[in-house]
Amino acid sequence: MKAKQALAFLSLFVLQVPAPMVGFGQPQHLSDYIRPFVGTQGEGNTYPGPSAPFGMIQLGPDTDRDLWDTASGYEYSDTSIMGFTLTHLTGTGIPDLGDFLFMPQLGEPKLVVGTKENPDAGYRARYSHDQESASVGYYKVKLLNNNVTVELTAGERAGMMRFTFPQSDSASIMTDLQHFLSGKRFKLIWSHVRVEDKATITGFHLVNGWAKERYLYFAARYSRPFDHYRIMSNGQEVKYDSYKTYRFRSRNEAAGTNLQFLAEYKTRPNEAILVKVAVSAVSAANALQNLDSEIQPQDWDFEKVVRSTRDKWDRELARIEVEGSQWDKETFYTGMYHAFLAPNLYEDVTGEYRGLDSNIHQAKGFKNYAVFSLWDTFRATHPLFALIQSQRDSDMINSLLAHYDQSADHLLPLWSLQGNETWCMIGYHAVPVIVDGYLKGVKGFDKQRAYQAIKTTAMNPDYDGVTAYARLGWVPCDQENESVSKTLEYAFDDYCVAQMAKALGKSDDYTYFRGRAGSYKNVFDPSTSQVRGRDAQGNWRTPFDPHFYGEGTTGDFTEGTPTQYSFYNPQDVPAMIALMGGKEKFVKQLDALFDYKEPLKPGVAEDI
Amino acid sequence: MKAKQALAFLSLFVLQVPAPMVGFGQPQHLSDYIRPFVGTQGEGNTYPGPSAPFGMIQLGPDTDRDLWDTASGYEYSDTSIMGFTLTHLTGTGIPDLGDFLFMPQLGEPKLVVGTKENPDAGYRARYSHDQESASVGYYKVKLLNNNVTVELTAGERAGMMRFTFPQSDSASIMTDLQHFLSGKRFKLIWSHVRVEDKATITGFHLVNGWAKERYLYFAARYSRPFDHYRIMSNGQEVKYDSYKTYRFRSRNEAAGTNLQFLAEYKTRPNEAILVKVAVSAVSAANALQNLDSEIQPQDWDFEKVVRSTRDKWDRELARIEVEGSQWDKETFYTGMYHAFLAPNLYEDVTGEYRGLDSNIHQAKGFKNYAVFSLWDTFRATHPLFALIQSQRDSDMINSLLAHYDQSADHLLPLWSLQGNETWCMIGYHAVPVIVDGYLKGVKGFDKQRAYQAIKTTAMNPDYDGVTAYARLGWVPCDQENESVSKTLEYAFDDYCVAQMAKALGKSDDYTYFRGRAGSYKNVFDPSTSQVRGRDAQGNWRTPFDPHFYGEGTTGDFTEGTPTQYSFYNPQDVPAMIALMGGKEKFVKQLDALFDYKEPLKPGVAEDI
């Protein structure tokens, strides 16, 4: 039975009961198979909050902002929540985003977050997984210290929060502009908050994070005008008191590095106050426009946003039908969900976005995407997109090319993050993404322009030893770190350049890059039957340990060992088998890789 | 003899000699009467560098960035120059601007500025007034430590620098993005520099200065491609050295708080290298566009820019013909020059500018101006503009109204500085500017919209005790500082609101504001025949000293004494005379004011 038939069959049963918000019953929708908590414990670094497919906004709870092991902000084993922020990365190894924290409070609002050990020292709130749930487009948690229920949903560029308060004379919703996922070493550079009217604020911060210069604006509209409001700066209310000081004159806006906004209310029992939010990398005005164009100013229908996002996911997941058990389908569609969370839409409803050059650009003829973790995604994710997301693949390729046009270094993205190049990981893997799309027939981008970009990137004179690699045939290990991994991955990327050169009839280029694509042999040491660091004079790295795990500034390998990387020559497996001495020896060596049990020997951690 | 006739007569002589670049001979042009050094010593706080009338860019030498007494950056008695920056305020009491310092050097470039006592400790250069000159649109100085001659000129949004080097293997032009006129207490928040091509850079900084959040971008094109270039961050070259660190990967751009760009050359004897520059508050792209649209990319004609700016000044100065001696004319036209330096054009060639709300706005139907020092200019400068600069007065009124529309506080500008409100000084003196323009027949702005803005401003519930003033008839001295000066100046502004209300047939408003306009009597104490602080209960400030100089958070007066402010009721002089006991007593009291010789007793300095 195909998945579609199965669902039709199942629907006979589930149609008789209300559609489950959190669907552990029989699914009515494919998206009910999504389990947002998958990957939130350990280093999966996913987030449980709502997000539209490839959406620009990802509302969610943050439990930690300092740890690299909690790069998405949420760690399932944490027992308290710092607050609810508007943006999140999924699955990365380094934290960033987590912009603009919202937190409901009762009593005199706390302005500092507190600690996991002592959440009551700040606005951090205890919670229990028993009173927490997440399903497609929806997240809910009850904060145990004040009995406020928080619900979140998200559309493409705008989201909604519903705070259900107990009766209180001193309820508040705080926005902390200082918060972001800092990984301890990153820094908030500046922020600004502004009261637009009695139920609307906008704000901004500039973050020197993993993305070294990231501008983000937000807009928030409240379902009820503030009874009272305050802007706090460094713990003090921002107000004009001329009798004491001239320091501040406006109570309606402030700039600085430690700002909170407090929307204050007297609430009835179980009163729900909703906050609609949107972001923009361009301006506060654009954030407001993103918000109002997606959720009309008078529209406060929380469930409508949930349904709309669920429908979007149903359409995306319907691209593949699978058979199997409930567990199989949950596994599959949750994986598909994770595959379709990023890259993220990165343009306003106006088509504007802040580019790599910090200028505001207009995406013409395509939708601009950001957050390209290419070293992670060139192998499988983008080839999948080329097959079943060809319009988005085309948009993404155009986004890569726009980045190239904006690059002071004349490079396609390596690991790009919202108008920034993080320079993370190795290779120039935008090349296989583009070439794969082109060869699979993805339309909507200029092939000659694309070829120019991939060739120029592969010939960059400054980037990561490419010049020496082009000259010698390998990246010399005495000049460049992770030299063997770079050699092998450049060679694969060059194979891709060659394929596109061939398809475009550029035979000289084909010959040249086909030559570079054969570089595997140059770092393969027959005496050990392993790939091995090699210096500019051609000498092998000595001593040599086939299980030394390379990472960072001293190793010859990138998050791997010689034993593992010896099997990296996907563009010419027969040549690799031949170098290893034929099929039998190859199989034996491959078995040895899988059978290897010793602990890895760590290299030096990457210094971002 | 009228000035025009005089010039025609004089031209008989001067036409026979070359037009003097620095015109201490017989003037051929009215602008030759301009003496740019006037006001550069002491607290005049003018600058000697070139500027077009009301121009957006003001190139000039900075000799100090820390002192409030050197708010324009240049103090004639200083003996060394820090460098040449692109923007300057004229005549203010607080420093700001001085953005993007350029400095030619020989040898390994210094990256820190050095001190006045020891300029050689940094890039600061000694100079002599013997080898310095300035005339309209032109400034020249020889740097004595390296024999580089620096010449500057400026158009409306773009300027040009000419550096004439001796022969050198290591000549450089440094751009320091950290520099601005900080007055010691202000802070650079962030900066960015980017190599656009081998002869072009762009950059940006965000300054928390007198203007609390000021964004400025620049673009610079060099007449010769760099032989070599470097970006320095915290004293280190920004480059990729993967073998040691991942910290930087691009040599073509960097962000941070201590950045310098070095354009490096091997120069021939007396080789001139020119740098064209422009600024924008919107973006680097707009700065480039401002530059290229004003001085075409292939155009390197320095003298053409000087001539163009001189012609602009000749047209402006020709609005008034004067008779008198050379000295009289120099005095008059230099005064007129200073009057026409600010407010400054504050929009890009695209019409875009960064508004008070930090959003990018498009000036539609007017040119946007910034830098409104209204407490200083409402009395004489703007009334002059209404008479002889009516188009610019109209543009300025529209600029004030745009600021009002963007104000989170629903206020017209008080002391606005390029997308910021500095909240400096007292009153709401945009009101008399608008009303004066309206009553003098200045066209091109919406009178009903203007009236709404002046009335709303005069009724602001938060601003500087206006609510108490409206209720009591005076600003109470126990609730508000500088309460008497505020009462008197509000009353004058209210008189102006009343006049416009009357002209628009709003009789209720006329009556109301005419009432407030009579507030002088409420702070006039008959027992001392002086204006005097009065608390909310109506009690007079005791003890009372008629010569206590008020300023800041404790005094009842604003940069003045009771004796002086007792004569401030310009809207009803007869009433003031009557309160003082008739003409005879009035004249006697006025004489006493002018005869007063005692030193002023200082109050508390304003805390910005």
Short mmCIF file of C-alpha atoms in Angstrom, two decimals, chain A residues 5 66 123 211 304 320 353 373 388 503 544:
data_model
loop_
_atom_site.label_atom_id
_atom_site.label_comp_id
_atom_site.label_asym_id
_atom_site.label_seq_id
_atom_site.Cartn_x
_atom_site.Cartn_y
_atom_site.Cartn_z
CA GLN A 5 -3.65 4.96 -0.08
CA ASP A 66 26.41 29.83 25.58
CA TYR A 123 13.55 35.66 34.24
CA ALA A 211 28.21 35.83 11.24
CA LYS A 304 -5.18 30.13 11.18
CA ILE A 320 7.44 11.66 -1.45
CA TYR A 353 17.61 41.77 1.47
CA SER A 373 25.98 25.03 5.26
CA ILE A 388 12.12 17.37 -5.74
CA ALA A 503 28.42 20.44 -21.17
CA PHE A 544 52.02 9.29 10.20
#
